[in-house]
Amino acid sequence: MSTKRFSYRFILIGLLITFISLWGGQFLISKSDPSTMELLNIYFNANLVSLYLQPIMLTLFYSQVLALRKIRLFVGVRKKDNQIIAILLGIATFYCLIFLLGLFVPYLGTNYPFFKNGSPVLGMTLLLLHVFVLLFLSWLLVGGYQLRHPYFLLFLVIVLDLIYHFNIEKKLLILYSPLYDPLYRAMHHIYGGY
């Protein structure tokens, strides 16, 4: 694979990730109930980001890893594996940043509050934790460059993403605000867009 072809592929996938994240952010804002608009409710309580958009972004990035994996033998002969891994880590970080910016920029254009239902400190902590988990999962995919069976790693990372979202993030949202607890909402007859 030539450097020029890889550069075009890098740019194309970056643009695709940007488009998907901007569309996702705008879609979530347009479909959310204005009375429950807050950053964590739109992006983390809803399942669109973790169930669809993040796996798509991770799969697109993994296609870059698999493309470079094809030339691994030639890179290994020149003892440049560490440089390729560093490049892949940089690409993973870049793709995560443009994905997250694309998701959050549409919300910044609204006048809705960021953390309406709970503590801003806890809300910001949940937001940063989500960013670090996504970044960690992306970096984990870089390991596919040297694995014998690389496709299992993609499956594992997507499963870890879903486990984090449904088992950890949903419970942390209840700590942020009891409104994210279905039992609390049922007891208080709150059936809004949560």
mmCIF file of C-alpha atoms in Angstrom:
data_model
loop_
_atom_site.group_PDB
_atom_site.id
_atom_site.type_symbol
_atom_site.label_atom_id
_atom_site.label_comp_id
_atom_site.label_asym_id
_atom_site.label_seq_id
_atom_site.Cartn_x
_atom_site.Cartn_y
_atom_site.Cartn_z
ATOM 1 C CA MET A 1 0.000 0.000 0.000
ATOM 2 C CA SER A 2 1.483 3.307 -1.028
ATOM 3 C CA THR A 3 1.734 6.275 1.300
ATOM 4 C CA LYS A 4 -0.437 8.354 -1.019
ATOM 5 C CA ARG A 5 -3.196 5.739 -1.053
ATOM 6 C CA PHE A 6 -3.049 5.436 2.735
ATOM 7 C CA SER A 7 -3.276 9.233 3.059
ATOM 8 C CA TYR A 8 -6.375 9.332 0.862
ATOM 9 C CA ARG A 9 -7.900 6.523 2.882
ATOM 10 C CA PHE A 10 -7.063 8.333 6.146
ATOM 11 C CA ILE A 11 -8.738 11.534 4.921
ATOM 12 C CA LEU A 12 -11.773 9.721 3.516
ATOM 13 C CA ILE A 13 -12.404 7.789 6.718
ATOM 14 C CA GLY A 14 -11.866 10.963 8.771
ATOM 15 C CA LEU A 15 -14.474 12.800 6.692
ATOM 16 C CA LEU A 16 -16.870 9.878 6.983
ATOM 17 C CA ILE A 17 -16.473 9.794 10.781
ATOM 18 C CA THR A 18 -17.013 13.561 10.922
ATOM 19 C CA PHE A 19 -20.184 13.299 8.838
ATOM 20 C CA ILE A 20 -21.563 10.406 10.907
ATOM 21 C CA SER A 21 -20.891 12.182 14.200
ATOM 22 C CA LEU A 22 -22.330 15.531 13.042
ATOM 23 C CA TRP A 23 -25.417 13.769 11.712
ATOM 24 C CA GLY A 24 -25.754 11.770 14.934
ATOM 25 C CA GLY A 25 -25.433 14.858 17.127
ATOM 26 C CA GLN A 26 -27.984 16.782 15.085
ATOM 27 C CA PHE A 27 -30.360 13.812 14.972
ATOM 28 C CA LEU A 28 -30.220 13.335 18.753
ATOM 29 C CA ILE A 29 -30.916 17.021 19.376
ATOM 30 C CA SER A 30 -33.818 17.129 16.929
ATOM 31 C CA LYS A 31 -35.464 13.993 18.367
ATOM 32 C CA SER A 32 -35.063 14.881 22.057
ATOM 33 C CA ASP A 33 -37.765 16.353 24.247
ATOM 34 C CA PRO A 34 -36.904 20.032 24.949
ATOM 35 C CA SER A 35 -38.058 19.704 28.570
ATOM 36 C CA THR A 36 -35.399 17.044 29.265
ATOM 37 C CA MET A 37 -32.587 18.547 27.190
ATOM 38 C CA GLU A 38 -29.233 18.177 28.841
ATOM 39 C CA LEU A 39 -25.944 16.836 27.546
ATOM 40 C CA LEU A 40 -25.940 13.525 29.414
ATOM 41 C CA ASN A 41 -29.565 12.726 28.625
ATOM 42 C CA ILE A 42 -29.137 13.304 24.917
ATOM 43 C CA TYR A 43 -25.852 11.472 24.409
ATOM 44 C CA PHE A 44 -25.442 8.878 27.142
ATOM 45 C CA ASN A 45 -28.940 7.971 28.265
ATOM 46 C CA ALA A 46 -30.008 7.489 24.655
ATOM 47 C CA ASN A 47 -28.572 4.381 23.048
ATOM 48 C CA LEU A 48 -27.802 5.746 19.580
ATOM 49 C CA VAL A 49 -24.220 6.788 20.348
ATOM 50 C CA SER A 50 -23.047 3.656 22.138
ATOM 51 C CA LEU A 51 -25.135 1.159 20.211
ATOM 52 C CA TYR A 52 -24.625 2.423 16.664
ATOM 53 C CA LEU A 53 -22.356 5.430 16.163
ATOM 54 C CA GLN A 54 -19.382 4.331 18.295
ATOM 55 C CA PRO A 55 -19.243 0.808 16.804
ATOM 56 C CA ILE A 56 -19.332 2.351 13.313
ATOM 57 C CA MET A 57 -16.464 4.693 14.227
ATOM 58 C CA LEU A 58 -14.454 1.848 15.773
ATOM 59 C CA THR A 59 -15.035 -0.341 12.705
ATOM 60 C CA LEU A 60 -13.937 2.436 10.355
ATOM 61 C CA PHE A 61 -10.771 2.956 12.375
ATOM 62 C CA TYR A 62 -10.136 -0.785 12.469
ATOM 63 C CA SER A 63 -10.212 -0.840 8.677
ATOM 64 C CA GLN A 64 -7.111 1.386 8.852
ATOM 65 C CA VAL A 65 -5.419 -1.095 11.188
ATOM 66 C CA LEU A 66 -6.247 -3.985 8.865
ATOM 67 C CA ALA A 67 -4.992 -2.050 5.831
ATOM 68 C CA LEU A 68 -1.606 -1.544 7.493
ATOM 69 C CA ARG A 69 -1.610 -5.131 8.727
ATOM 70 C CA LYS A 70 -1.309 -6.287 5.097
ATOM 71 C CA ILE A 71 2.192 -4.778 4.878
ATOM 72 C CA ARG A 72 3.273 -5.875 8.352
ATOM 73 C CA LEU A 73 5.830 -8.346 6.990
ATOM 74 C CA PHE A 74 7.619 -5.622 4.998
ATOM 75 C CA VAL A 75 7.497 -3.219 7.946
ATOM 76 C CA GLY A 76 8.843 -5.886 10.298
ATOM 77 C CA VAL A 77 11.833 -6.561 8.067
ATOM 78 C CA ARG A 78 12.770 -2.884 8.309
ATOM 79 C CA LYS A 79 12.160 -2.932 12.091
ATOM 80 C CA LYS A 80 9.573 -0.142 11.862
ATOM 81 C CA ASP A 81 6.732 -1.877 13.742
ATOM 82 C CA ASN A 82 6.955 0.564 16.652
ATOM 83 C CA GLN A 83 6.614 3.520 14.279
ATOM 84 C CA ILE A 84 3.524 2.011 12.649
ATOM 85 C CA ILE A 85 1.973 1.342 16.063
ATOM 86 C CA ALA A 86 2.687 4.948 17.092
ATOM 87 C CA ILE A 87 1.054 6.163 13.860
ATOM 88 C CA LEU A 88 -1.995 3.985 14.523
ATOM 89 C CA LEU A 89 -2.281 5.298 18.087
ATOM 90 C CA GLY A 90 -2.183 8.842 16.694
ATOM 91 C CA ILE A 91 -4.846 8.005 14.108
ATOM 92 C CA ALA A 92 -7.033 6.426 16.809
ATOM 93 C CA THR A 93 -6.743 9.552 18.939
ATOM 94 C CA PHE A 94 -7.483 11.819 15.977
ATOM 95 C CA TYR A 95 -10.552 9.832 14.927
ATOM 96 C CA CYS A 96 -11.870 9.833 18.511
ATOM 97 C CA LEU A 97 -11.423 13.590 18.764
ATOM 98 C CA ILE A 98 -13.215 14.366 15.509
ATOM 99 C CA PHE A 99 -15.968 11.889 16.395
ATOM 100 C CA LEU A 100 -16.571 13.464 19.805
ATOM 101 C CA LEU A 101 -16.316 17.008 18.479
ATOM 102 C CA GLY A 102 -18.773 16.152 15.724
ATOM 103 C CA LEU A 103 -21.200 14.805 18.307
ATOM 104 C CA PHE A 104 -20.942 17.696 20.750
ATOM 105 C CA VAL A 105 -20.614 20.713 18.416
ATOM 106 C CA PRO A 106 -24.320 20.643 17.424
ATOM 107 C CA TYR A 107 -25.262 20.763 21.123
ATOM 108 C CA LEU A 108 -22.957 23.729 21.700
ATOM 109 C CA GLY A 109 -25.002 25.605 19.096
ATOM 110 C CA THR A 110 -28.160 25.276 21.198
ATOM 111 C CA ASN A 111 -29.041 27.273 24.289
ATOM 112 C CA TYR A 112 -29.875 24.199 26.370
ATOM 113 C CA PRO A 113 -28.022 23.620 29.657
ATOM 114 C CA PHE A 114 -25.185 21.118 29.867
ATOM 115 C CA PHE A 115 -25.928 19.642 33.288
ATOM 116 C CA LYS A 116 -29.476 20.472 34.362
ATOM 117 C CA ASN A 117 -30.503 17.478 36.476
ATOM 118 C CA GLY A 118 -27.412 16.872 38.606
ATOM 119 C CA SER A 119 -24.055 18.095 39.768
ATOM 120 C CA PRO A 120 -21.921 19.650 36.993
ATOM 121 C CA VAL A 121 -18.806 18.119 38.573
ATOM 122 C CA LEU A 122 -20.255 14.614 38.437
ATOM 123 C CA GLY A 123 -21.655 15.290 34.969
ATOM 124 C CA MET A 124 -18.270 16.410 33.683
ATOM 125 C CA THR A 125 -16.667 13.362 35.298
ATOM 126 C CA LEU A 126 -19.120 11.073 33.475
ATOM 127 C CA LEU A 127 -18.426 12.875 30.220
ATOM 128 C CA LEU A 128 -14.643 12.556 30.617
ATOM 129 C CA LEU A 129 -14.971 8.911 31.623
ATOM 130 C CA HIS A 130 -16.919 8.213 28.443
ATOM 131 C CA VAL A 131 -14.227 9.942 26.381
ATOM 132 C CA PHE A 132 -11.451 7.943 28.056
ATOM 133 C CA VAL A 133 -13.301 4.656 27.575
ATOM 134 C CA LEU A 134 -13.780 5.372 23.868
ATOM 135 C CA LEU A 135 -10.134 6.352 23.530
ATOM 136 C CA PHE A 136 -9.011 3.223 25.393
ATOM 137 C CA LEU A 137 -11.149 0.997 23.163
ATOM 138 C CA SER A 138 -9.691 2.660 20.069
ATOM 139 C CA TRP A 139 -6.165 2.154 21.347
ATOM 140 C CA LEU A 140 -7.020 -1.454 22.123
ATOM 141 C CA LEU A 141 -7.871 -1.953 18.457
ATOM 142 C CA VAL A 142 -4.300 -1.028 17.529
ATOM 143 C CA GLY A 143 -3.336 -4.432 18.935
ATOM 144 C CA GLY A 144 -5.024 -5.984 15.900
ATOM 145 C CA TYR A 145 -1.998 -4.956 13.877
ATOM 146 C CA GLN A 146 0.000 -7.818 15.390
ATOM 147 C CA LEU A 147 -2.710 -10.388 16.176
ATOM 148 C CA ARG A 148 -3.030 -13.642 14.272
ATOM 149 C CA HIS A 149 -6.865 -13.497 14.315
ATOM 150 C CA PRO A 150 -7.625 -9.774 14.250
ATOM 151 C CA TYR A 151 -11.380 -9.893 13.657
ATOM 152 C CA PHE A 152 -12.120 -11.294 17.097
ATOM 153 C CA LEU A 153 -10.581 -8.166 18.633
ATOM 154 C CA LEU A 154 -13.122 -5.918 16.898
ATOM 155 C CA PHE A 155 -15.956 -8.071 18.217
ATOM 156 C CA LEU A 156 -14.461 -7.966 21.721
ATOM 157 C CA VAL A 157 -14.065 -4.171 21.672
ATOM 158 C CA ILE A 158 -17.657 -3.632 20.529
ATOM 159 C CA VAL A 159 -18.909 -5.970 23.264
ATOM 160 C CA LEU A 160 -16.814 -4.069 25.842
ATOM 161 C CA ASP A 161 -18.318 -0.801 24.583
ATOM 162 C CA LEU A 162 -21.841 -2.174 25.036
ATOM 163 C CA ILE A 163 -21.049 -3.618 28.471
ATOM 164 C CA TYR A 164 -19.687 -0.258 29.583
ATOM 165 C CA HIS A 165 -22.740 1.579 28.280
ATOM 166 C CA PHE A 166 -25.462 -0.713 29.606
ATOM 167 C CA ASN A 167 -23.892 -1.965 32.841
ATOM 168 C CA ILE A 168 -21.662 0.875 34.043
ATOM 169 C CA GLU A 169 -22.687 4.132 32.385
ATOM 170 C CA LYS A 170 -26.417 3.646 33.024
ATOM 171 C CA LYS A 171 -25.715 3.016 36.735
ATOM 172 C CA LEU A 172 -23.433 6.059 36.956
ATOM 173 C CA LEU A 173 -26.185 8.190 35.409
ATOM 174 C CA ILE A 174 -28.441 7.204 38.327
ATOM 175 C CA LEU A 175 -25.776 8.538 40.709
ATOM 176 C CA TYR A 176 -25.739 11.777 38.716
ATOM 177 C CA SER A 177 -29.514 12.158 38.955
ATOM 178 C CA PRO A 178 -32.290 9.851 40.195
ATOM 179 C CA LEU A 179 -34.304 10.876 37.120
ATOM 180 C CA TYR A 180 -32.310 8.274 35.170
ATOM 181 C CA ASP A 181 -33.625 5.492 37.399
ATOM 182 C CA PRO A 182 -36.746 3.932 35.788
ATOM 183 C CA LEU A 183 -38.105 2.924 39.206
ATOM 184 C CA TYR A 184 -37.773 6.502 40.535
ATOM 185 C CA ARG A 185 -39.534 7.854 37.442
ATOM 186 C CA ALA A 186 -42.350 5.316 37.783
ATOM 187 C CA MET A 187 -42.827 6.105 41.480
ATOM 188 C CA HIS A 188 -42.980 9.856 40.753
ATOM 189 C CA HIS A 189 -45.024 9.494 37.550
ATOM 190 C CA ILE A 190 -42.303 10.996 35.364
ATOM 191 C CA TYR A 191 -42.649 9.661 31.832
ATOM 192 C CA GLY A 192 -40.835 12.335 29.826
ATOM 193 C CA GLY A 193 -38.105 11.753 27.270
ATOM 194 C CA TYR A 194 -35.741 10.023 29.707
#
